[in-house]
């Protein structure tokens, strides 16, 4: 708790804490819905936060698919899921108070696919359609309004190609999105100082060791990561398995969710740690 | 096709150094602009010339005698223009079977009409004496005292010739079939992007004015034969041009302007390269149309700098105010239009404006240092992608270009153009920028002499530095700039690229490799290797 908050608490004034917004982005089928549903289950079970009331219906529809590890339809355009995060575990005994809103509703996966396809042939979206311009404008506003970003990347779709899958996934998924972010920031947004967490999903399917994925990620994206570093953007990368878990596993251990939340909390500079209750 | 990047560098250097730019235009270092896209494309034009025939009928009516001078036909016998012999012509065929003669209905076949001036009397009232026959008590001289004069319209006859039958009383009427042949020209241009700048459209007209060699078709193979290269963009332009051609031909044949007798479609292709550049927040396009030294450049629009203009206006304002005040003091006269204090405020405002604007006009431009990389190998060297990736990884600089996706593809063995030079602009940790240009056309002295004149250094990949320097000096016609040689062969560079993609894990090893790559660049710039 900051000095100002302590003072305000002393004089009986409760300061309204500012909600930090972290959108989850990625092309459709990359696992955004699975991630947020798994996150919702994780934080609800551990009392770290809750799924927002408006998202409960969508959450309940998606939950069985995620637990069974089945593919789901690209529903996010119509059924946004938002997650209110109140605390982030820091260690076995400590946690941080936060006020995070994780949401996957802002830029639907289909829009990113559309944008990525257009960016392949028209990297500057020169005289592009109004639909793409609108997507880019929305992305720019989102970048300005958010406090950090989570990118979901699926490398399992090229699993048969082994390690080459990473390069392919980066070429197909991350590169266009990075370009889109650059364009959006040029247009009307700002990303300076806001952390980006790359979440690589389906580690159980691609089977590559995390260290190897990390090395390839940093090597292949060396140029844009250098540029982001120049803008003061911290970049993190985590592996998260966010499908196929069982409801019988009450703690959801070993999925990588705890690492994701911890990275996010550190990157966002959450309030000082306090003893967990 | 001319090398887009080399021509751009040459132009950028010239424009960046221009006094007009420094004094009046915005501080946009063209040389420092990052390359976002380098596209080999084409511009196409389709000219469709068509010959049209319109057949119409006309009813004619003339005095009966007129028919003797007309050649009548039993049926129309037009001579249409021969195929591809385009001409504008009109052919008329009076049809004999339609000829009929009849009395003029207007004059009752008499050929005469009553004169409307004198109402058939042959005389009109005298205007001089108003019909009295005398004027001022004397006999009127105009009418000899008669009070009337002979009608000048009918000459006293009281009747005039019928205008319809020209006094013949008889008319002849017939139908004439008219064949009108007209030539119509239609033209449409195709460019890689919709709504190209007007200057580019003009440049295409200029280029084709001097190099109008048509192509058989817009088929990919024909286009490649004509241009010497083929890219996806060329195919897209050719596809658009072919569709335009079909549309123009359909329009010509639609019959809206008469029956189309024949048409001729001419297809033209011109080499066109363009680069999308980004300098800070602004994106701009540099176009190069044509081949070789005659290629036409279409440059990004350079805007005047309002702050610099403010400075010059302030200076001018101050000089005017000062001139008026000095003049008033010397002549002891009152100053026009106001008091001393109003001029004082004007002078202070002018000085303030000048103080704001002039420093920017005279500020030193940002220094962008340029290093040319020349290889004696026929292979496309992976030098630039490796430098970009390793340098960014170790944090020695960050790359300002946005073409990193192309470098990513290149690292994975993607095919790159061998005809176009490649470049990266990197920003060092202290904020200075270095542009590294890898010349594509090795062995062509002219190609890299363009880049070498005025660069800060040359790095040779493989080969012997002295030989390269001598060749460069001879090509550039000036002392060669500082040069260094990379102690890595092309094969070793290719191996480095493979290792980087396959998984170079040791950070110290990566740093060492980067230092080895960067050392010749640092050497020619006279700096320590980071």
XYZ file of C-alpha atoms in Angstrom, chain B residues 13-479:
467
model
C 22.114 12.453 -50.241
C 21.680 15.281 -52.720
C 18.371 16.458 -51.259
C 19.523 16.181 -47.654
C 22.468 18.422 -48.475
C 20.395 20.960 -50.382
C 20.328 24.471 -48.955
C 16.641 24.923 -49.773
C 15.776 21.908 -47.665
C 17.803 23.087 -44.724
C 16.424 26.594 -44.820
C 12.781 26.062 -45.693
C 11.685 22.412 -45.663
C 10.987 20.020 -42.830
C 13.915 18.239 -41.230
C 13.287 14.920 -42.868
C 16.538 13.074 -43.328
C 15.762 11.065 -46.415
C 19.011 9.188 -46.025
C 17.961 7.952 -42.583
C 14.550 6.745 -43.699
C 14.043 3.088 -42.959
C 13.022 0.825 -45.771
C 9.732 -0.878 -45.082
C 9.233 -2.424 -48.440
C 11.217 -2.706 -51.629
C 9.054 -3.831 -54.489
C 9.928 -4.728 -58.039
C 6.836 -4.096 -60.022
C 5.703 -2.740 -63.346
C 3.404 -0.105 -64.715
C 1.181 -1.007 -67.609
C -0.827 0.913 -70.137
C -3.438 -0.269 -72.533
C -4.363 1.736 -75.619
C -7.427 0.526 -77.478
C -8.061 2.194 -80.851
C -11.299 1.350 -82.532
C -12.989 2.203 -85.833
C -16.722 2.804 -85.662
C -19.447 3.139 -88.244
C -22.734 4.914 -87.720
C -25.416 4.632 -90.447
C -28.166 7.230 -90.495
C -30.786 8.526 -92.917
C -31.503 12.114 -93.760
C -34.483 13.588 -95.622
C -33.422 16.223 -98.063
C -35.445 18.808 -100.007
C -33.999 21.122 -102.628
C -35.161 23.201 -105.611
C -35.896 20.831 -108.470
C -32.908 21.886 -110.574
C -30.569 20.815 -107.730
C -31.210 17.136 -108.422
C -29.271 17.354 -111.651
C -26.072 18.012 -109.747
C -26.635 15.088 -107.343
C -25.453 11.583 -108.050
C -28.124 9.153 -107.024
C -27.572 5.547 -106.026
C -29.924 2.649 -106.173
C -28.513 1.530 -102.843
C -25.742 2.699 -100.506
C -22.262 1.603 -101.589
C -20.001 2.540 -98.699
C -16.254 1.858 -98.663
C -15.540 1.086 -95.059
C -11.970 1.745 -93.817
C -9.686 -1.207 -94.325
C -8.786 -3.127 -91.179
C -6.298 -1.204 -89.031
C -6.512 1.752 -91.419
C -8.105 4.096 -88.956
C -9.746 7.202 -90.431
C -12.463 9.736 -89.770
C -14.709 9.987 -92.844
C -18.328 10.622 -93.869
C -19.962 9.023 -96.942
C -23.405 10.092 -98.211
C -25.639 8.135 -100.605
C -28.760 9.864 -102.045
C -31.138 7.014 -102.900
C -32.672 7.190 -106.356
C -35.789 5.267 -105.468
C -36.791 7.840 -102.907
C -36.640 10.809 -105.294
C -39.906 12.697 -105.933
C -40.658 16.090 -107.491
C -43.563 18.326 -106.643
C -44.764 21.906 -106.805
C -43.617 24.177 -104.071
C -46.475 24.331 -101.578
C -45.366 27.646 -100.201
C -45.604 29.685 -103.366
C -48.198 27.500 -105.068
C -45.619 26.396 -107.646
C -45.409 29.989 -108.927
C -41.924 30.583 -107.598
C -42.984 34.027 -106.342
C -44.328 35.341 -103.074
C -45.960 38.696 -102.359
C -43.402 41.175 -101.136
C -43.951 41.702 -97.452
C -42.172 45.089 -97.446
C -44.498 46.831 -99.875
C -47.420 44.429 -99.448
C -47.282 43.743 -103.191
C -47.686 47.372 -104.302
C -44.106 47.814 -105.440
C -43.847 51.189 -103.656
C -43.127 52.268 -100.120
C -43.748 55.579 -98.421
C -40.857 58.022 -98.698
C -39.070 58.299 -95.368
C -37.619 61.759 -96.066
C -40.926 63.570 -96.608
C -43.106 61.111 -94.738
C -45.138 60.632 -97.914
C -46.020 64.352 -98.326
C -43.865 64.908 -101.373
C -42.455 68.180 -100.002
C -39.953 69.025 -97.353
C -39.502 72.504 -95.824
C -41.839 73.847 -98.487
C -39.789 72.433 -101.308
C -40.283 69.375 -103.439
C -38.790 66.278 -101.820
C -35.604 65.319 -103.619
C -35.727 61.704 -102.533
C -39.053 60.821 -104.107
C -39.189 63.632 -106.671
C -42.368 64.865 -104.998
C -44.231 61.613 -105.480
C -44.386 60.813 -101.763
C -43.479 57.165 -102.465
C -40.388 55.366 -103.549
C -39.859 52.133 -105.410
C -39.645 49.152 -102.982
C -36.006 48.086 -102.783
C -36.896 44.531 -101.688
C -38.872 43.537 -104.759
C -37.496 46.282 -107.026
C -41.038 47.537 -107.653
C -42.270 44.172 -108.793
C -44.470 43.617 -105.730
C -43.323 39.950 -105.644
C -40.192 38.260 -104.389
C -38.563 34.938 -105.158
C -39.825 32.020 -103.054
C -36.934 31.029 -100.737
C -38.045 27.375 -100.438
C -37.897 26.559 -104.161
C -35.492 29.395 -105.045
C -38.114 30.704 -107.459
C -38.295 27.500 -109.431
C -41.777 26.610 -108.300
C -40.761 22.956 -108.242
C -39.064 20.995 -105.437
C -37.188 17.686 -105.389
C -37.006 15.526 -102.225
C -35.112 12.344 -101.520
C -33.511 10.335 -98.757
C -29.791 10.250 -98.175
C -28.119 7.397 -96.327
C -25.093 8.650 -94.370
C -22.209 6.398 -93.297
C -20.058 8.128 -90.667
C -16.698 6.563 -89.796
C -15.023 7.684 -86.591
C -11.876 6.634 -84.727
C -11.993 6.360 -80.968
C -9.055 6.056 -78.600
C -9.323 4.611 -75.141
C -6.504 4.390 -72.618
C -6.078 2.991 -69.152
C -3.042 2.657 -66.887
C -2.343 0.047 -64.253
C -0.079 0.563 -61.268
C 0.796 -1.610 -58.293
C -1.348 0.554 -56.028
C -4.711 2.150 -56.698
C -4.797 5.949 -56.949
C -1.160 6.436 -57.888
C 0.266 9.948 -57.587
C -0.372 12.172 -60.594
C 3.386 12.605 -61.028
C 3.748 8.859 -61.527
C 1.041 8.801 -64.188
C 2.833 11.647 -65.973
C 6.146 9.811 -65.615
C 4.645 6.734 -67.290
C 3.429 8.844 -70.215
C 6.886 10.410 -70.521
C 8.688 7.078 -70.340
C 6.416 5.396 -72.869
C 6.765 8.456 -75.094
C 10.397 7.531 -75.597
C 10.339 3.793 -74.995
C 6.982 2.663 -76.336
C 7.818 -0.923 -77.167
C 4.611 -2.869 -76.857
C 4.264 -6.356 -75.487
C 2.380 -9.157 -77.182
C 0.313 -9.884 -74.127
C 0.296 -9.410 -70.399
C 1.025 -13.062 -69.920
C 3.625 -13.697 -67.200
C 6.208 -15.133 -69.611
C 5.838 -12.219 -72.055
C 6.097 -9.731 -69.205
C 9.230 -11.436 -67.925
C 10.800 -11.343 -71.391
C 10.039 -7.658 -71.662
C 10.997 -6.590 -68.146
C 13.761 -9.057 -67.435
C 12.173 -10.095 -64.172
C 8.890 -11.342 -62.820
C 7.395 -10.865 -59.377
C 3.994 -11.331 -57.781
C 3.403 -7.615 -58.077
C 4.232 -7.706 -61.787
C 1.714 -10.529 -62.205
C -0.894 -8.535 -60.283
C -0.316 -5.442 -62.435
C -0.434 -7.547 -65.619
C -3.654 -9.188 -64.466
C -5.212 -5.801 -63.796
C -4.010 -4.464 -67.135
C -5.406 -7.457 -69.004
C -8.764 -6.976 -67.319
C -8.632 -3.288 -68.226
C -7.878 -4.259 -71.799
C -10.838 -6.608 -71.914
C -13.081 -3.946 -70.406
C -11.947 -1.328 -72.924
C -12.424 -3.746 -75.813
C -15.883 -4.646 -74.559
C -16.698 -0.963 -74.220
C -15.492 -0.316 -77.763
C -17.529 -3.209 -79.109
C -20.623 -2.372 -77.136
C -22.028 -0.326 -80.045
C -22.799 2.671 -77.879
C -20.959 4.853 -80.367
C -21.822 2.905 -83.473
C -20.890 -0.455 -84.889
C -17.291 -1.361 -84.171
C -15.661 -2.391 -87.446
C -12.325 -3.373 -85.963
C -10.065 -2.473 -83.106
C -6.447 -2.611 -82.151
C -5.200 -3.069 -78.612
C -1.686 -1.991 -77.720
C -0.135 -3.192 -74.497
C 2.798 -1.466 -72.880
C 4.831 -2.398 -69.844
C 7.386 -0.253 -68.081
C 9.746 -1.372 -65.301
C 8.707 0.188 -62.029
C 10.334 -0.197 -58.666
C 9.235 1.464 -55.488
C 10.257 1.648 -51.936
C 8.074 2.374 -48.956
C 10.129 4.415 -46.545
C 9.466 5.509 -43.027
C 11.080 8.402 -41.315
C 9.856 8.762 -37.743
C 6.075 8.881 -38.009
C 5.844 9.526 -41.705
C 5.633 6.949 -44.439
C 6.532 7.973 -47.961
C 6.894 6.355 -51.345
C 9.825 6.582 -53.683
C 9.124 5.453 -57.246
C 11.587 4.687 -59.992
C 10.114 4.172 -63.431
C 12.139 2.873 -66.320
C 15.602 1.486 -66.846
C 19.142 2.686 -66.417
C 20.173 6.305 -66.282
C 17.014 7.439 -68.083
C 14.764 6.092 -65.330
C 12.365 8.680 -63.940
C 12.210 9.295 -60.207
C 9.015 10.264 -58.410
C 10.028 11.590 -55.050
C 8.141 11.851 -51.805
C 6.504 15.210 -51.260
C 8.558 17.387 -48.969
C 6.591 19.870 -46.936
C 7.720 23.339 -45.913
C 8.540 23.641 -42.245
C 6.156 26.175 -40.643
C 8.617 26.961 -37.846
C 11.399 27.742 -40.307
C 9.010 29.853 -42.366
C 8.013 31.665 -39.191
C 11.661 32.476 -38.588
C 12.107 33.930 -42.048
C 8.864 35.911 -41.806
C 9.975 37.244 -38.414
C 13.307 38.306 -39.871
C 11.598 40.024 -42.771
C 9.145 41.726 -40.410
C 11.932 42.950 -38.161
C 13.895 44.361 -41.099
C 10.813 46.232 -42.364
C 10.007 47.699 -38.941
C 13.632 48.635 -38.336
C 13.835 50.247 -41.773
C 10.747 52.379 -41.145
C 12.000 53.518 -37.719
C 15.502 54.364 -38.942
C 14.061 56.254 -41.884
C 11.746 58.202 -39.583
C 14.619 59.071 -37.219
C 16.956 60.192 -39.984
C 14.374 62.387 -41.668
C 12.784 63.605 -38.459
C 9.438 62.661 -39.863
C 6.481 61.041 -38.171
C 6.223 57.334 -38.718
C 3.296 56.250 -40.859
C 0.310 54.433 -39.440
C 1.046 54.421 -35.737
C 3.157 55.353 -32.755
C 6.603 54.227 -31.679
C 5.225 51.703 -29.241
C 3.202 49.836 -31.900
C 6.366 49.472 -33.928
C 8.184 48.368 -30.797
C 5.693 45.538 -30.250
C 5.981 44.574 -33.908
C 9.768 44.509 -33.665
C 9.717 42.385 -30.497
C 7.259 39.909 -32.079
C 9.371 39.693 -35.214
C 12.558 39.087 -33.247
C 10.788 36.402 -31.201
C 9.559 34.681 -34.363
C 13.022 34.852 -35.873
C 14.562 33.516 -32.658
C 12.210 30.533 -32.745
C 12.488 29.735 -36.436
C 16.030 30.583 -37.487
C 17.836 28.173 -35.151
C 15.879 25.339 -36.693
C 16.707 26.546 -40.190
C 20.409 26.606 -39.373
C 20.482 23.518 -37.150
C 22.935 20.837 -38.121
C 21.141 17.956 -39.803
C 21.198 14.631 -38.036
C 24.217 12.707 -39.109
C 23.445 9.447 -40.850
C 26.524 7.541 -41.765
C 26.448 5.209 -44.700
C 28.476 2.087 -45.275
C 28.353 0.136 -48.501
C 28.873 -3.597 -48.434
C 30.253 -5.131 -51.611
C 30.543 -8.827 -52.271
C 32.507 -10.531 -55.009
C 30.291 -13.576 -54.835
C 27.434 -14.334 -57.157
C 25.372 -15.529 -54.198
C 23.005 -13.345 -52.215
C 24.944 -12.735 -49.048
C 23.202 -13.253 -45.709
C 25.339 -10.453 -44.219
C 22.541 -7.960 -43.582
C 20.018 -10.383 -42.006
C 22.791 -11.778 -39.783
C 23.969 -8.325 -38.702
C 20.376 -7.231 -37.998
C 19.529 -10.345 -35.988
C 22.757 -10.695 -34.006
C 23.123 -6.961 -33.364
C 19.563 -6.701 -32.074
C 19.982 -9.845 -30.001
C 23.082 -8.595 -28.220
C 21.552 -5.132 -27.812
C 24.187 -3.252 -29.810
C 21.536 -1.339 -31.724
C 17.998 -1.577 -32.882
C 16.947 -1.760 -36.473
C 14.811 1.144 -37.615
C 13.559 -0.481 -40.811
C 10.368 -2.433 -40.751
C 11.481 -4.920 -43.351
C 12.520 -7.356 -40.635
C 9.953 -9.896 -41.779
C 11.847 -10.103 -45.072
C 15.061 -10.622 -43.114
C 13.327 -13.292 -41.057
C 12.382 -15.040 -44.287
C 15.922 -14.589 -45.587
C 17.357 -16.167 -42.457
C 15.139 -19.166 -43.083
C 16.434 -19.439 -46.606
C 13.691 -17.476 -48.363
C 14.509 -16.269 -51.843
C 15.521 -12.643 -52.099
C 15.915 -10.443 -55.096
C 19.416 -10.386 -56.540
C 18.616 -7.420 -58.748
C 17.931 -4.930 -55.986
C 20.260 -3.699 -53.329
C 19.258 -4.220 -49.734
C 19.806 -1.995 -46.751
C 19.191 -1.635 -43.057
C 19.276 1.470 -40.937
C 20.306 0.863 -37.359
C 20.170 3.203 -34.409
C 23.129 2.829 -32.096
C 22.813 3.122 -28.354
C 23.939 6.761 -28.448
C 21.176 7.647 -30.907
C 23.305 7.930 -34.037
C 22.225 6.089 -37.108
C 24.104 3.989 -39.596
C 22.741 2.857 -42.918
C 24.326 -0.259 -44.331
C 23.718 -0.870 -48.006
C 24.520 -4.156 -49.640
C 25.017 -3.557 -53.337
C 23.210 -6.104 -55.447
C 24.876 -5.773 -58.808
C 28.363 -6.925 -58.099
C 30.816 -6.496 -60.913
C 28.855 -3.580 -62.339
C 31.086 -0.674 -61.498
C 28.435 1.896 -62.336
C 25.944 0.351 -59.954
C 27.974 0.724 -56.826
C 29.893 3.788 -57.849
C 26.523 5.517 -57.428
C 26.398 4.355 -53.845
C 30.095 4.774 -53.185
C 30.327 8.457 -53.959
C 30.050 10.194 -50.637
C 29.627 7.162 -48.386
C 31.544 6.883 -45.153
C 33.043 3.526 -45.902
C 33.037 0.337 -47.898
C 33.139 -3.168 -46.499
C 34.233 -5.952 -48.819
C 32.898 -9.416 -48.274
C 35.558 -11.896 -49.358
C 37.972 -10.966 -52.120
C 40.879 -8.602 -51.775
C 40.274 -5.146 -50.426
C 42.919 -3.487 -52.575
C 41.479 -4.805 -55.813
C 37.997 -3.764 -54.785
C 39.173 -0.313 -53.738
C 40.954 0.216 -57.010
C 37.908 -0.905 -58.979
C 35.696 1.335 -56.893
C 38.005 4.290 -57.275
C 38.067 3.798 -61.025
C 34.279 3.447 -61.179
C 33.502 6.364 -58.922
C 36.129 8.595 -60.516
C 37.135 9.800 -57.058
C 39.300 8.601 -54.188
